[in-house]
Short mmCIF file of C-alpha atoms in Angstrom, two decimals:
data_model
loop_
_atom_site.label_atom_id
_atom_site.label_comp_id
_atom_site.label_asym_id
_atom_site.label_seq_id
_atom_site.Cartn_x
_atom_site.Cartn_y
_atom_site.Cartn_z
CA MET A 170 6.00 -33.21 1.58
CA ASN A 171 4.64 -32.70 -1.88
CA ALA A 172 1.15 -32.17 -0.51
CA LEU A 173 2.46 -29.54 1.86
CA LYS A 174 4.30 -27.71 -0.95
CA LYS A 175 1.23 -27.94 -3.17
CA THR A 176 -0.95 -26.46 -0.37
CA LEU A 177 1.49 -23.65 0.43
CA LEU A 178 1.80 -22.64 -3.24
CA GLY A 179 -1.95 -23.00 -3.97
CA GLU A 180 -4.80 -20.64 -3.57
CA GLN A 181 -5.17 -21.32 0.20
CA GLY A 182 -1.46 -21.31 0.94
CA LEU A 183 -1.21 -17.78 2.24
CA VAL A 184 -4.33 -18.33 4.45
CA VAL A 185 -2.57 -21.32 5.96
CA ILE A 186 0.65 -19.34 6.62
CA PHE A 187 -1.32 -16.51 8.14
CA ALA A 188 -3.32 -18.74 10.36
CA ALA A 189 -0.19 -20.59 11.56
CA ALA A 190 1.67 -17.18 12.27
CA PHE A 191 -1.44 -15.85 14.08
CA VAL A 192 -1.70 -18.96 16.42
CA ILE A 193 2.00 -19.04 17.13
CA VAL A 194 2.33 -15.37 18.16
CA SER A 195 -1.00 -15.56 20.08
CA LEU A 196 0.43 -18.44 22.16
CA PHE A 197 4.01 -17.03 22.73
CA VAL A 198 3.75 -13.24 22.61
CA PRO A 199 2.24 -11.58 25.77
CA ASN A 200 -0.68 -9.17 25.28
CA PHE A 201 -0.95 -9.92 21.61
CA LEU A 202 -4.58 -10.85 21.68
CA THR A 203 -5.79 -7.88 23.77
CA GLU A 204 -8.44 -5.53 22.18
CA ARG A 205 -6.16 -2.63 22.52
CA ASN A 206 -3.27 -4.32 20.72
CA MET A 207 -5.58 -5.66 17.90
CA LEU A 208 -6.84 -2.10 17.25
CA GLY A 209 -3.30 -0.82 17.46
CA LEU A 210 -2.15 -3.47 14.98
CA LEU A 211 -4.91 -2.49 12.57
CA GLN A 212 -4.09 1.22 12.96
CA SER A 213 -0.37 0.52 12.24
CA VAL A 214 -1.26 -1.09 8.85
CA VAL A 215 -3.69 1.64 7.70
CA THR A 216 -1.12 3.45 5.50
CA ILE A 217 0.27 0.17 4.06
CA GLY A 218 -3.27 -1.22 3.57
CA ILE A 219 -4.71 1.83 1.79
CA VAL A 220 -1.67 2.19 -0.59
CA ALA A 221 -1.59 -1.55 -1.34
CA CYS A 222 -5.21 -1.30 -2.66
CA THR A 223 -3.92 0.46 -5.81
CA MET A 224 -0.32 -0.91 -5.85
CA MET A 225 -2.18 -4.23 -6.54
CA PHE A 226 -3.47 -2.71 -9.80
CA CYS A 227 0.00 -1.43 -10.72
CA LEU A 228 1.68 -4.79 -10.12
CA ALA A 229 -1.21 -6.73 -11.87
CA SER A 230 -0.58 -4.57 -14.97
CA ARG A 231 3.20 -5.41 -14.94
CA ASP A 232 4.15 -1.96 -13.48
CA PHE A 233 5.13 -0.72 -9.96
CA ASP A 234 5.45 2.56 -8.19
CA LEU A 235 8.40 3.34 -5.97
CA SER A 236 7.22 6.87 -5.45
CA VAL A 237 4.30 6.09 -3.08
CA GLY A 238 6.15 6.94 0.13
CA SER A 239 7.19 10.34 -1.12
CA ILE A 240 3.69 11.04 -2.33
CA VAL A 241 2.19 10.19 0.96
CA ALA A 242 4.66 12.49 2.75
CA PHE A 243 4.12 15.32 0.22
CA SER A 244 0.31 14.97 0.45
CA GLY A 245 0.34 15.23 4.16
CA MET A 246 2.52 18.31 4.00
CA ILE A 247 0.20 20.00 1.50
CA ALA A 248 -2.97 19.15 3.56
CA VAL A 249 -1.40 20.79 6.63
CA MET A 250 0.17 23.79 4.79
CA VAL A 251 -2.95 24.63 2.79
CA SER A 252 -5.28 24.22 5.86
CA ASN A 253 -3.02 26.62 7.76
CA ALA A 254 -2.85 29.14 4.88
CA THR A 255 -6.52 29.22 4.05
CA GLY A 256 -8.00 28.36 7.45
CA SER A 257 -10.09 25.72 5.74
CA ILE A 258 -9.55 22.03 6.39
CA PRO A 259 -11.66 20.90 3.38
CA LEU A 260 -9.53 23.00 1.07
CA GLY A 261 -6.37 21.50 2.59
CA LEU A 262 -7.74 17.94 2.08
CA LEU A 263 -8.76 18.75 -1.53
CA ALA A 264 -5.31 20.22 -2.32
CA ALA A 265 -3.65 17.14 -0.88
CA LEU A 266 -5.77 14.74 -2.89
CA LEU A 267 -5.28 16.84 -6.11
CA CYS A 268 -1.42 16.93 -5.51
CA GLY A 269 -1.36 13.14 -5.15
CA ALA A 270 -3.45 12.53 -8.15
CA VAL A 271 -1.28 14.96 -10.33
CA VAL A 272 1.95 13.21 -9.31
CA GLY A 273 0.30 9.88 -10.07
CA PHE A 274 -0.99 11.17 -13.47
CA VAL A 275 2.59 12.49 -14.37
CA ASN A 276 4.02 9.06 -13.47
CA GLY A 277 1.44 7.41 -15.77
CA ILE A 278 2.03 9.85 -18.76
CA VAL A 279 5.80 9.39 -18.67
CA ILE A 280 5.56 5.60 -18.24
CA ALA A 281 2.69 4.90 -20.65
CA ARG A 282 2.94 7.70 -23.23
CA PHE A 283 6.78 8.09 -23.37
CA ARG A 284 7.44 4.39 -22.66
CA ILE A 285 9.97 5.03 -19.98
CA ASN A 286 10.70 2.21 -17.60
CA ALA A 287 8.46 2.40 -14.46
CA LEU A 288 11.56 1.67 -12.22
CA ILE A 289 13.47 4.67 -13.50
CA THR A 290 10.37 6.95 -13.73
CA THR A 291 9.05 6.35 -10.21
CA LEU A 292 12.60 6.38 -8.74
CA ALA A 293 12.98 9.90 -10.31
CA THR A 294 9.63 11.18 -8.98
CA MET A 295 10.37 9.58 -5.56
CA GLN A 296 13.33 11.89 -5.27
CA ILE A 297 11.61 14.99 -6.86
CA VAL A 298 8.53 14.75 -4.68
CA ARG A 299 10.50 14.06 -1.49
CA GLY A 300 12.70 17.07 -2.34
CA LEU A 301 9.64 19.35 -2.96
CA ALA A 302 8.27 18.30 0.50
CA LEU A 303 11.58 19.18 2.15
CA ILE A 304 11.83 22.52 0.17
CA ALA A 305 8.23 23.51 1.09
CA SER A 306 8.86 22.81 4.79
CA ASP A 307 12.44 23.88 4.93
CA GLY A 308 13.22 20.39 6.14
CA ARG A 309 11.17 20.68 9.37
CA ALA A 310 7.88 19.26 10.59
CA VAL A 311 4.93 21.67 10.09
CA GLY A 312 2.24 21.78 12.80
CA ILE A 313 -1.40 22.55 12.15
CA ASN A 314 -3.31 25.39 13.81
CA ASP A 315 -6.80 23.79 13.84
CA PRO A 316 -7.18 20.85 16.26
CA ALA A 317 -10.17 19.53 14.18
CA PHE A 318 -7.53 18.14 11.72
CA TYR A 319 -6.58 15.68 14.40
CA GLN A 320 -10.04 14.38 14.60
CA LEU A 321 -9.73 12.74 11.11
CA ALA A 322 -7.45 10.20 12.79
CA LEU A 323 -8.71 10.28 16.34
CA SER A 324 -12.47 9.99 15.85
CA ARG A 325 -14.21 6.68 16.22
CA PHE A 326 -17.23 4.89 14.91
CA LEU A 327 -18.60 1.91 16.91
CA THR A 328 -15.46 2.17 19.07
CA VAL A 329 -13.24 1.48 16.00
CA PRO A 330 -10.90 4.42 14.83
CA THR A 331 -12.15 6.05 11.58
CA PRO A 332 -8.89 5.35 9.56
CA ILE A 333 -9.61 1.62 10.04
CA TRP A 334 -13.02 2.12 8.59
CA ILE A 335 -11.63 3.96 5.60
CA MET A 336 -9.13 1.25 4.93
CA LEU A 337 -11.93 -1.37 5.17
CA ILE A 338 -14.10 0.54 2.75
CA LEU A 339 -11.24 0.93 0.31
CA PHE A 340 -10.52 -2.82 0.51
CA PHE A 341 -14.21 -3.36 -0.44
CA VAL A 342 -14.23 -0.83 -3.22
CA PHE A 343 -11.12 -1.87 -4.91
CA GLY A 344 -11.92 -5.58 -4.45
CA PHE A 345 -15.20 -4.83 -6.31
CA VAL A 346 -13.43 -2.88 -9.04
CA LEU A 347 -10.92 -5.69 -9.64
CA ASN A 348 -13.42 -8.51 -9.72
CA ARG A 349 -16.64 -6.99 -11.02
CA THR A 350 -15.68 -4.17 -13.42
CA VAL A 351 -14.33 -3.85 -17.01
CA PHE A 352 -11.50 -1.70 -15.53
CA GLY A 353 -10.39 -4.60 -13.23
CA LYS A 354 -10.56 -7.18 -15.91
CA ASN A 355 -8.71 -5.09 -18.33
CA THR A 356 -5.97 -4.46 -15.73
CA LEU A 357 -5.41 -8.26 -15.37
CA ALA A 358 -5.58 -8.69 -19.21
CA ILE A 359 -2.96 -6.09 -19.67
CA GLY A 360 -0.64 -7.72 -17.11
CA GLY A 361 -1.32 -11.17 -18.75
CA ASN A 362 -0.47 -10.03 -22.23
CA PRO A 363 -0.39 -6.38 -23.13
CA GLU A 364 -0.21 -6.97 -26.91
CA ALA A 365 -3.11 -9.42 -26.92
CA SER A 366 -5.09 -6.84 -24.89
CA ARG A 367 -4.31 -4.04 -27.31
CA LEU A 368 -5.41 -6.19 -30.23
CA ALA A 369 -8.66 -7.01 -28.41
CA GLY A 370 -9.50 -3.36 -28.23
CA VAL A 371 -8.25 -2.27 -24.76
CA ASN A 372 -6.61 1.12 -24.67
CA VAL A 373 -3.49 -0.01 -22.86
CA VAL A 374 -1.95 3.45 -22.70
CA ASN A 375 -4.92 5.11 -21.09
CA MET A 376 -5.53 2.24 -18.76
CA ARG A 377 -1.90 2.56 -17.40
CA VAL A 378 -2.18 6.33 -16.95
CA TRP A 379 -5.48 5.85 -15.03
CA ILE A 380 -3.86 3.13 -12.80
CA PHE A 381 -1.09 5.46 -11.74
CA ALA A 382 -3.36 8.52 -11.28
CA LEU A 383 -5.56 6.36 -9.02
CA GLN A 384 -2.42 5.26 -7.14
CA GLY A 385 -1.45 8.88 -6.54
CA LEU A 386 -5.04 9.80 -5.40
CA VAL A 387 -5.05 6.95 -2.84
CA CYS A 388 -1.60 8.01 -1.65
CA GLY A 389 -3.16 11.38 -1.05
CA ILE A 390 -5.80 9.80 1.21
CA ALA A 391 -3.02 7.90 3.12
CA GLY A 392 -0.97 11.04 3.45
CA ILE A 393 -3.95 12.99 5.00
CA LEU A 394 -4.63 10.25 7.57
CA LEU A 395 -0.96 9.94 8.49
CA ALA A 396 -0.53 13.69 8.92
CA SER A 397 -3.64 13.78 11.08
CA ARG A 398 -2.36 10.83 13.26
CA ILE A 399 1.08 12.31 13.81
CA THR A 400 -0.51 15.82 14.20
CA SER A 401 1.76 17.40 11.59
CA GLY A 402 3.12 17.32 8.19
CA GLN A 403 6.50 15.68 8.13
CA PRO A 404 8.60 15.70 4.98
CA ASN A 405 10.50 12.52 6.03
CA ALA A 406 7.40 10.56 6.83
CA ALA A 407 6.54 7.19 5.14
CA THR A 408 10.27 6.57 4.25
CA GLY A 409 10.56 3.01 2.86
CA LEU A 410 6.83 2.62 2.50
CA GLU A 411 7.09 1.38 -1.04
CA LEU A 412 8.98 -1.79 -0.03
CA SER A 413 6.49 -2.62 2.70
CA VAL A 414 3.55 -2.17 0.28
CA ILE A 415 5.09 -4.14 -2.50
CA SER A 416 6.02 -6.91 0.08
CA ALA A 417 2.47 -7.09 1.28
CA CYS A 418 1.04 -7.29 -2.31
CA VAL A 419 3.48 -9.97 -3.41
CA LEU A 420 2.99 -11.92 -0.21
CA GLY A 421 -0.75 -11.73 -1.03
CA GLY A 422 -0.22 -13.53 -4.34
CA VAL A 423 -0.06 -10.50 -6.62
CA SER A 424 2.35 -11.54 -9.31
CA LEU A 425 5.34 -9.39 -10.19
CA ALA A 426 4.91 -10.74 -13.81
CA GLY A 427 1.43 -9.28 -13.99
CA GLY A 428 -1.94 -10.73 -14.69
CA ARG A 429 -2.67 -12.25 -11.19
CA ALA A 430 -4.12 -10.45 -8.18
CA ALA A 431 -6.81 -10.89 -5.46
CA MET A 432 -7.90 -8.37 -2.89
CA SER A 433 -8.37 -11.15 -0.20
CA GLY A 434 -4.71 -12.17 -0.67
CA VAL A 435 -3.57 -8.49 -0.40
CA ILE A 436 -5.45 -8.12 2.91
CA VAL A 437 -3.74 -11.19 4.32
CA GLY A 438 -0.43 -9.94 3.13
CA VAL A 439 -0.98 -6.55 4.75
CA LEU A 440 -1.93 -8.33 8.04
CA ILE A 441 1.13 -10.57 7.90
CA MET A 442 3.30 -7.36 7.54
CA GLY A 443 1.42 -5.84 10.44
CA ILE A 444 1.78 -8.80 12.77
CA ALA A 445 5.46 -9.03 12.07
CA GLU A 446 5.98 -5.43 13.04
CA ASN A 447 3.62 -5.58 15.99
CA VAL A 448 5.39 -8.66 17.41
CA MET A 449 8.74 -6.99 17.11
CA ASN A 450 7.42 -3.92 18.92
CA LEU A 451 5.85 -6.05 21.65
CA LEU A 452 9.12 -7.89 22.15
CA ASN A 453 11.14 -4.61 22.15
CA ILE A 454 13.24 -5.64 19.33
CA GLN A 455 15.52 -2.79 18.20
CA ALA A 456 14.61 -0.87 14.99
CA PHE A 457 17.93 -2.00 13.42
CA TYR A 458 16.78 -5.61 13.50
CA GLN A 459 13.36 -4.65 12.20
CA TYR A 460 15.01 -3.46 8.97
CA VAL A 461 16.55 -6.95 8.58
CA VAL A 462 13.21 -8.69 9.12
CA ARG A 463 11.43 -6.42 6.53
CA GLY A 464 14.08 -7.21 4.08
CA LEU A 465 13.75 -10.95 4.73
CA ILE A 466 9.96 -10.76 4.26
CA LEU A 467 10.36 -9.01 0.93
CA LEU A 468 12.92 -11.72 -0.18
CA ILE A 469 10.55 -14.47 0.93
CA ALA A 470 7.62 -12.79 -0.84
CA VAL A 471 9.70 -12.68 -4.14
CA LEU A 472 10.77 -16.32 -3.78
CA LEU A 473 7.05 -17.39 -3.10
CA ASP A 474 6.00 -15.39 -6.18
CA ASN A 475 8.55 -17.19 -8.22
CA LEU A 476 7.60 -20.55 -7.01
CA ARG A 477 3.89 -19.87 -7.57
CA SER A 478 4.58 -18.72 -11.08
CA SER A 479 6.65 -21.89 -11.79
CA ALA A 480 3.87 -24.03 -10.34
CA ALA A 481 1.21 -22.21 -12.37
CA GLY A 482 3.33 -22.66 -15.46
CA ARG A 483 3.64 -26.38 -15.03
CA ARG A 484 -0.10 -26.69 -14.44
CA GLY A 485 -0.66 -24.68 -17.62
#
């Protein structure tokens, strides 16, 4: 029993849980292992996976961002509206990325410079940005005039949809940044002990601002791909995304107390979230029950994080 507990709470614990869940659903859920369903599963986690890349940095530095869902919806709206207004898709995409980065930068400035709690700040910007999206669209979905915009999500490379490739590239890039760059090591150091990092010469304030700006920029990418996939900008899109992303990160071993993160764990956490939703859809489980399951996954993720932290403390 102790050996099982040690395995589940250790470095390989998440992989064991993922492998067990994958085998069980493969055996008991019809059509789960088909190529079409596998690609559909990966496409369904593109938004969560992309945003989780930078949420990992926020959590690892002892912060978190509740405004990501609103930024994704707002960026998608901006991409569609600017493309329609100018007739230029590149300008629309640039405007969406800029808007996402600006909202993230504002979050970072308020949290790091003015030392306002991240929960309150991002809760406020979540409401503000969602409100701006609703005002800009008059509360309705906005279609796009140029069908080329749809190709961002519909195009394929080697039979795999482009958004999946973009998610995989971002996994690689941010995994490299976390493990092989000064930026990544400073992020973990800030999460481990901010005061010690400051005394060691790390500019903690600037680092936190950059992390939030990066989070906003990546939300812009996710917003563009989501708007392209649903062929319109929708002000109510990505509602509740923040909880799914945080659940995936914490399931993946990113500590809510900061200082611990791994991209491989985040990828597995994202896939576990995707499998859970995919299985519920294949079994035609009503959306009401899916809310319950998502909440339970978040609760289990937090409990696992607490147990891991306790186990790590005893080892230390």
